[in-house]
Short mmCIF file of N, CA and C in Angstrom, two decimals:
data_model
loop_
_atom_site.label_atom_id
_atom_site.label_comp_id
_atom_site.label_asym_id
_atom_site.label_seq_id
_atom_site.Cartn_x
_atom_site.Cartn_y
_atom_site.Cartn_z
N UNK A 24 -10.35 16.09 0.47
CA UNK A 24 -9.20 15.54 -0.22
C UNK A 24 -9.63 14.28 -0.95
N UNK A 25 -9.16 14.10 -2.35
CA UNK A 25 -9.25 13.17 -3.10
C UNK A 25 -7.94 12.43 -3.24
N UNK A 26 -8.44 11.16 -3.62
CA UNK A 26 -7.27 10.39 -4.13
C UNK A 26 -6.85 9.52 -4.80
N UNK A 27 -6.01 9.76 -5.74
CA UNK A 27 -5.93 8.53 -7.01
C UNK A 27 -4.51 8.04 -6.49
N UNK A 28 -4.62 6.94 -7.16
CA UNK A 28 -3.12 5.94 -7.86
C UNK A 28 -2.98 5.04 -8.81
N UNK A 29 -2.35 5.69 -9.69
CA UNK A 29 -2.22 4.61 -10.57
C UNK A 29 -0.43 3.87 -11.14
N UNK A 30 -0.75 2.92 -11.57
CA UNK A 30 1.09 2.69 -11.98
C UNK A 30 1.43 2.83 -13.18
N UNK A 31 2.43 3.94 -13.55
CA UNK A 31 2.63 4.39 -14.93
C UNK A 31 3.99 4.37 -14.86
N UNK A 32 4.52 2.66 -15.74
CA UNK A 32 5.52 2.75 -16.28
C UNK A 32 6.65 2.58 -15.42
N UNK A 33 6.90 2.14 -14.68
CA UNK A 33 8.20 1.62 -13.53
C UNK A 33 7.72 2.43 -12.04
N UNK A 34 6.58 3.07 -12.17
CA UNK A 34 6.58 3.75 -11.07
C UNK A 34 4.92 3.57 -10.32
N UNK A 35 4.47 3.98 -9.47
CA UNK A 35 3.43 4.54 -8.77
C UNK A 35 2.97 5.98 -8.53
N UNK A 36 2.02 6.25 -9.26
CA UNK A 36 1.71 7.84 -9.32
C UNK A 36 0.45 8.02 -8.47
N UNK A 37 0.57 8.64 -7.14
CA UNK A 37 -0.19 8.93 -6.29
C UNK A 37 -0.42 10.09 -6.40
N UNK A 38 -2.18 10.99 -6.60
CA UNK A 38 -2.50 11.92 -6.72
C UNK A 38 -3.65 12.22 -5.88
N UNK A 39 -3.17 13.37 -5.07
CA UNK A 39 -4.04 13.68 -3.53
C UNK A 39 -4.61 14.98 -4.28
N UNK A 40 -5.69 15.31 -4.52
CA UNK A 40 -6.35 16.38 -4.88
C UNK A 40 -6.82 17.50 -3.68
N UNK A 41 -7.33 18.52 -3.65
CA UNK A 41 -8.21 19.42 -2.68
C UNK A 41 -6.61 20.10 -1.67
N UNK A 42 -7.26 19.56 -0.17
CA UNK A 42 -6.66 20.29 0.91
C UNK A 42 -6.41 19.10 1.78
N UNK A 43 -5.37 18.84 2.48
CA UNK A 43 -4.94 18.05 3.88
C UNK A 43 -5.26 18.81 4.66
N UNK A 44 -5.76 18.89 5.51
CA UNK A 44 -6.25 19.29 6.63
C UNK A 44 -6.56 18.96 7.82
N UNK A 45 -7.21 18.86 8.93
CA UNK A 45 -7.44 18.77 10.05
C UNK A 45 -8.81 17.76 9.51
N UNK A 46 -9.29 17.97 8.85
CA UNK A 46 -10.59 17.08 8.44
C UNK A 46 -10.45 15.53 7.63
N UNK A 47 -8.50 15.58 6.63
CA UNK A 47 -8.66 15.34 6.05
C UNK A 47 -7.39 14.04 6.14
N UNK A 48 -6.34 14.57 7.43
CA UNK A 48 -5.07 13.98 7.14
C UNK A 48 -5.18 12.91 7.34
N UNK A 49 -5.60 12.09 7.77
CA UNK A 49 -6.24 10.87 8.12
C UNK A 49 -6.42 9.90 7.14
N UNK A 50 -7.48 10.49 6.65
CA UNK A 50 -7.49 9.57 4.96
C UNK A 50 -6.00 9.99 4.25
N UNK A 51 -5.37 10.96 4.22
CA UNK A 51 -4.38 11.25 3.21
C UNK A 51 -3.64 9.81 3.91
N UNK A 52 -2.96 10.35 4.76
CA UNK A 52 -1.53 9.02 5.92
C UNK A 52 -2.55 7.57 5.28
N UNK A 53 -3.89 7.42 5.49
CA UNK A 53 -3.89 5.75 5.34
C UNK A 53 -3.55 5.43 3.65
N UNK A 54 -3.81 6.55 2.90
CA UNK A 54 -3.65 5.82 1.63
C UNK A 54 -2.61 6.05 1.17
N UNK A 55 -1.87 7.08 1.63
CA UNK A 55 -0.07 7.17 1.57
C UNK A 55 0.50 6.25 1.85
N UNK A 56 0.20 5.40 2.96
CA UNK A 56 0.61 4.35 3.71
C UNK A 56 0.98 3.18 2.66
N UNK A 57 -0.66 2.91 2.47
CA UNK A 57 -1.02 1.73 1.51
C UNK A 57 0.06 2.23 0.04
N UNK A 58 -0.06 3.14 -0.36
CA UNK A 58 0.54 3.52 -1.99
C UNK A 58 2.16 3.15 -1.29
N UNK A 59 2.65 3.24 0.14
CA UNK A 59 3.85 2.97 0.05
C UNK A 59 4.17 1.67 0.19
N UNK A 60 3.27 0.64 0.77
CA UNK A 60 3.14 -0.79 0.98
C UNK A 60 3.44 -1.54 -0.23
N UNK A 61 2.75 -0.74 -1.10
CA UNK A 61 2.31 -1.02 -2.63
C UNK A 61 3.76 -1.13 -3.76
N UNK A 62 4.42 0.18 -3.61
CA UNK A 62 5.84 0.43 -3.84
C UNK A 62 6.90 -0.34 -3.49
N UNK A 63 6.67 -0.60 -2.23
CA UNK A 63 7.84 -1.63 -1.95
C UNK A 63 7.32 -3.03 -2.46
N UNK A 64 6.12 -3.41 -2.41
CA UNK A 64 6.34 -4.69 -2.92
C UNK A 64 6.21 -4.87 -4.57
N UNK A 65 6.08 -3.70 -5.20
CA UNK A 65 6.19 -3.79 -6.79
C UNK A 65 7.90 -3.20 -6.77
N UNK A 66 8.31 -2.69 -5.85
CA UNK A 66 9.69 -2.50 -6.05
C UNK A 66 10.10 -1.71 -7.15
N UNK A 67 9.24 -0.43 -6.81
CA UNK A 67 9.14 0.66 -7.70
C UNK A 67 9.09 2.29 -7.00
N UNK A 68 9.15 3.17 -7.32
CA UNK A 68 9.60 4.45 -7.15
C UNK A 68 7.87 4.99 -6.74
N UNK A 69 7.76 5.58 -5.47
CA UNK A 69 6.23 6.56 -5.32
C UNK A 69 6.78 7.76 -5.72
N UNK A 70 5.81 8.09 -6.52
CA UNK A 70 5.57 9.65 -7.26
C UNK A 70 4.11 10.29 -6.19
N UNK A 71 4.42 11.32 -5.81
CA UNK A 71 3.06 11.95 -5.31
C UNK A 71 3.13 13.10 -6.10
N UNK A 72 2.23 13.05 -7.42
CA UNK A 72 1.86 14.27 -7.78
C UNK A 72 1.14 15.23 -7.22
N UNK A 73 1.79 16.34 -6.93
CA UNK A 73 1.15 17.16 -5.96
C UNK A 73 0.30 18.44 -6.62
N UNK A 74 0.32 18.18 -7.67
CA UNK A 74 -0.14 19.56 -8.67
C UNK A 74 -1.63 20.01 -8.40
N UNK A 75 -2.38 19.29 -7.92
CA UNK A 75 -4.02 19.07 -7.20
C UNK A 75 -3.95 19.28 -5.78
N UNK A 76 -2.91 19.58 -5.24
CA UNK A 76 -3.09 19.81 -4.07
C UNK A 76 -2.99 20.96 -3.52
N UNK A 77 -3.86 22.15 -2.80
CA UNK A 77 -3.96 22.99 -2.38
C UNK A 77 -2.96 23.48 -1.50
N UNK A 78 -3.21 22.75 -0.10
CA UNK A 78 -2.44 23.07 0.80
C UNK A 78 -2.30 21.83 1.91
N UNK A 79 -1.31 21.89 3.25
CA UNK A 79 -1.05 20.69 3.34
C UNK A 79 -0.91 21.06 4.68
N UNK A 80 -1.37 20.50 5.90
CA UNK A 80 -1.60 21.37 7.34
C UNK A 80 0.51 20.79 8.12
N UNK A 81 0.38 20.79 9.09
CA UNK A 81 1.60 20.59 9.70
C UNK A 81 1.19 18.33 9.81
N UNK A 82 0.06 18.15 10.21
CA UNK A 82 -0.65 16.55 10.56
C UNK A 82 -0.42 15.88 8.88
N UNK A 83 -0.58 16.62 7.56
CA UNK A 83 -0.28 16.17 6.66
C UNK A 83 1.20 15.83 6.13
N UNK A 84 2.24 16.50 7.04
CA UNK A 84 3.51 16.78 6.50
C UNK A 84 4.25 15.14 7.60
N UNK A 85 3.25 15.01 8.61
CA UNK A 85 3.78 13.89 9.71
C UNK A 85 3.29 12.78 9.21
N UNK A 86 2.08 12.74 8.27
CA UNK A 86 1.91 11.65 7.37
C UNK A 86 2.60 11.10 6.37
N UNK A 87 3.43 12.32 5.59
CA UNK A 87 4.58 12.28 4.51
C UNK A 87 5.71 11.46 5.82
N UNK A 88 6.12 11.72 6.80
CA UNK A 88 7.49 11.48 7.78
C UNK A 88 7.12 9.82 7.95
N UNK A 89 5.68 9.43 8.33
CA UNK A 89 5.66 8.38 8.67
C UNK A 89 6.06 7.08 7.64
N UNK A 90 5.48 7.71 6.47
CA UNK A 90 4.98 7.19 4.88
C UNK A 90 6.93 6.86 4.53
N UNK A 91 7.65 7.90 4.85
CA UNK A 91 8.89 7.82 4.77
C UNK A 91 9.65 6.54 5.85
N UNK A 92 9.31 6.50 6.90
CA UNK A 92 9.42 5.18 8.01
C UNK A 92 9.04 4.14 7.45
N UNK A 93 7.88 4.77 6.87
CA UNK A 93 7.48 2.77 6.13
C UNK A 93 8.17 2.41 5.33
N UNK A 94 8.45 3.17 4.50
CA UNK A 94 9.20 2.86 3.30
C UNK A 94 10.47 1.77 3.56
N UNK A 95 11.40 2.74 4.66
CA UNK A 95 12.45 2.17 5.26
C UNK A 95 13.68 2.22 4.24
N UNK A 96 13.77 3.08 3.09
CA UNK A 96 14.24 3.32 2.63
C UNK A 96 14.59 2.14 1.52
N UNK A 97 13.57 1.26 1.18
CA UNK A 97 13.73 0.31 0.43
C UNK A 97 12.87 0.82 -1.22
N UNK A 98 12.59 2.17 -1.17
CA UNK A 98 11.79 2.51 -1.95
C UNK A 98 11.95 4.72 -1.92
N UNK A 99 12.05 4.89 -3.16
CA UNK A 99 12.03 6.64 -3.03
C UNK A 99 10.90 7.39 -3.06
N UNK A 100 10.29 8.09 -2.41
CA UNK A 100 9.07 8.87 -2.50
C UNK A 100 9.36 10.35 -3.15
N UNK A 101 8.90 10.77 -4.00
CA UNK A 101 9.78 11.35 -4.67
C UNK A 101 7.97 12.58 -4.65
N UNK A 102 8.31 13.82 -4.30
CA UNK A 102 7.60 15.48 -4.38
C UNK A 102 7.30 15.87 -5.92
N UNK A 103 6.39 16.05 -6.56
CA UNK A 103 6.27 16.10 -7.48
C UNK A 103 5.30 17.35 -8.19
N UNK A 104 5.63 18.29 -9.13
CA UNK A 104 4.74 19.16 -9.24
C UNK A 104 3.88 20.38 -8.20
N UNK A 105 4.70 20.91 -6.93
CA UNK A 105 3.94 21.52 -6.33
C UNK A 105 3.28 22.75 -6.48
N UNK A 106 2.45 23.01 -6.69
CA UNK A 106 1.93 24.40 -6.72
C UNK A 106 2.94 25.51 -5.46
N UNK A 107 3.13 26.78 -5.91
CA UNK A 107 4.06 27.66 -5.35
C UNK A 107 3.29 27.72 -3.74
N UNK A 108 2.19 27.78 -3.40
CA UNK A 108 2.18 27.74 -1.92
C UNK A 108 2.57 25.91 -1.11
N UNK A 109 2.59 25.06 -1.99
CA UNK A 109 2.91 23.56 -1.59
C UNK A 109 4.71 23.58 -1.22
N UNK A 110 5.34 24.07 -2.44
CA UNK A 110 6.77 24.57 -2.54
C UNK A 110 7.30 25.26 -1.28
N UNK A 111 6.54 26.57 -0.71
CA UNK A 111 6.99 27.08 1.06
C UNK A 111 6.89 26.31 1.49
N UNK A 112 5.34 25.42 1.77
CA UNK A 112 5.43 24.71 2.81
C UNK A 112 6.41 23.90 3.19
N UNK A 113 6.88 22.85 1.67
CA UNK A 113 7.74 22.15 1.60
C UNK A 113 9.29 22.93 2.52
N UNK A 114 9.45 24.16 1.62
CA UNK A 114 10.66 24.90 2.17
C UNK A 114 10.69 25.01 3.32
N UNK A 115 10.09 25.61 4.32
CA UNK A 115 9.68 26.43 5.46
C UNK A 115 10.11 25.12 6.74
N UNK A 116 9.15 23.87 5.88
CA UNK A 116 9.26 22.77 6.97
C UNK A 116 10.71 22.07 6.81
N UNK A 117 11.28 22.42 5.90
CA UNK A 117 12.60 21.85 5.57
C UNK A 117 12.22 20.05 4.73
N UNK A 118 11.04 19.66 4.31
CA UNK A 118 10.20 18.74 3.38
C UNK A 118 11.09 18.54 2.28
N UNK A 119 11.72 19.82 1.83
CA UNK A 119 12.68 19.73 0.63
C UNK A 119 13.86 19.16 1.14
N UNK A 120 14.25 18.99 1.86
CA UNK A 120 15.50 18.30 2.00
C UNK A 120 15.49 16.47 2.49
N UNK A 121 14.20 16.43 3.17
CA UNK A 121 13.84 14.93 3.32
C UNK A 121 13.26 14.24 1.84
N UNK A 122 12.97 14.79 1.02
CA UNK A 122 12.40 14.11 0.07
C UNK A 122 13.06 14.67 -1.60
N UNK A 123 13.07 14.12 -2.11
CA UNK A 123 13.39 14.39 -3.56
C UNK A 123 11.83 15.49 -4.31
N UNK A 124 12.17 16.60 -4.69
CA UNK A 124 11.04 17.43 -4.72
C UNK A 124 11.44 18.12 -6.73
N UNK A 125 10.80 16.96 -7.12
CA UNK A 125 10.82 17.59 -8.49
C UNK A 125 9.69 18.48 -9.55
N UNK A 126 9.83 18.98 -10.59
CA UNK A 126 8.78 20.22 -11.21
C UNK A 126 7.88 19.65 -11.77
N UNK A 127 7.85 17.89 -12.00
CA UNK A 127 6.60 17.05 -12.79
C UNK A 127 7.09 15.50 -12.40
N UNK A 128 5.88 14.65 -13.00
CA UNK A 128 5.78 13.25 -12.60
C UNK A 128 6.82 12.81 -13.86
N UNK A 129 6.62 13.34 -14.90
CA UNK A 129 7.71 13.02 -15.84
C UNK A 129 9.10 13.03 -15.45
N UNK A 130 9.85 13.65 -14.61
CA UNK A 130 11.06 14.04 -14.25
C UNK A 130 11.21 12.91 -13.63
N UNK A 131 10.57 12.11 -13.19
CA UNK A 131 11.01 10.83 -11.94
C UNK A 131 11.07 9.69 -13.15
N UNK A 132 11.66 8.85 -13.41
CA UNK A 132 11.99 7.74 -14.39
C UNK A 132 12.16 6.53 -13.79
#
């Protein structure tokens, strides 16, 4: 798993590339963490473009829950772009209903 962030325009665009995994969730949660630290104190909207991301284990989805705790709701983390197997997961775990889950990074303003 790779990972960018950059800030485009009122927001924070976090981009996790590859697979979360058992190898990988670890690094994903610390820099989720940090990109949400980051958000609240620019007092701006996290985008996780997810369009680079393969797949996402059950340890990656408790990294998204925690990332959501930090936040504390002083800030929106907003699903972005999932590829159709990212989209079940999202569904399946019920992900779509904790988070705002839109079709591109453009859609978040």
């Amino acid at each position: 798993m790779d990972w960018g962030l950059r800030n485009d325009g009122g927001r924070l665009v976090a981009t996790p590339t590859g697979r979360v995994d058992e190898d990988s969730w670890k690094d994903f949660g610390a820099h989720l963490t940090a990109a949400v630290r980051d958000a609240v104190a620019a007092q701006v909207p996290l985008v996780l473009d997810l369009s680079g991301l393969e797949y996402m284990t059950s340890k990656g989805l408790r990294a998204l829950t925690l990332a959501k705790n930090e936040a504390r709701g002083a800030i929106t983390i907003h699903l972005a772009a999932p590829n159709p197997a990212m989209r079940r997961i999202l569904s399946i775990s019920r992900y779509d209903m904790l988070f705002p889950v839109v079709d591109s990074v453009d859609a978040v303003s």
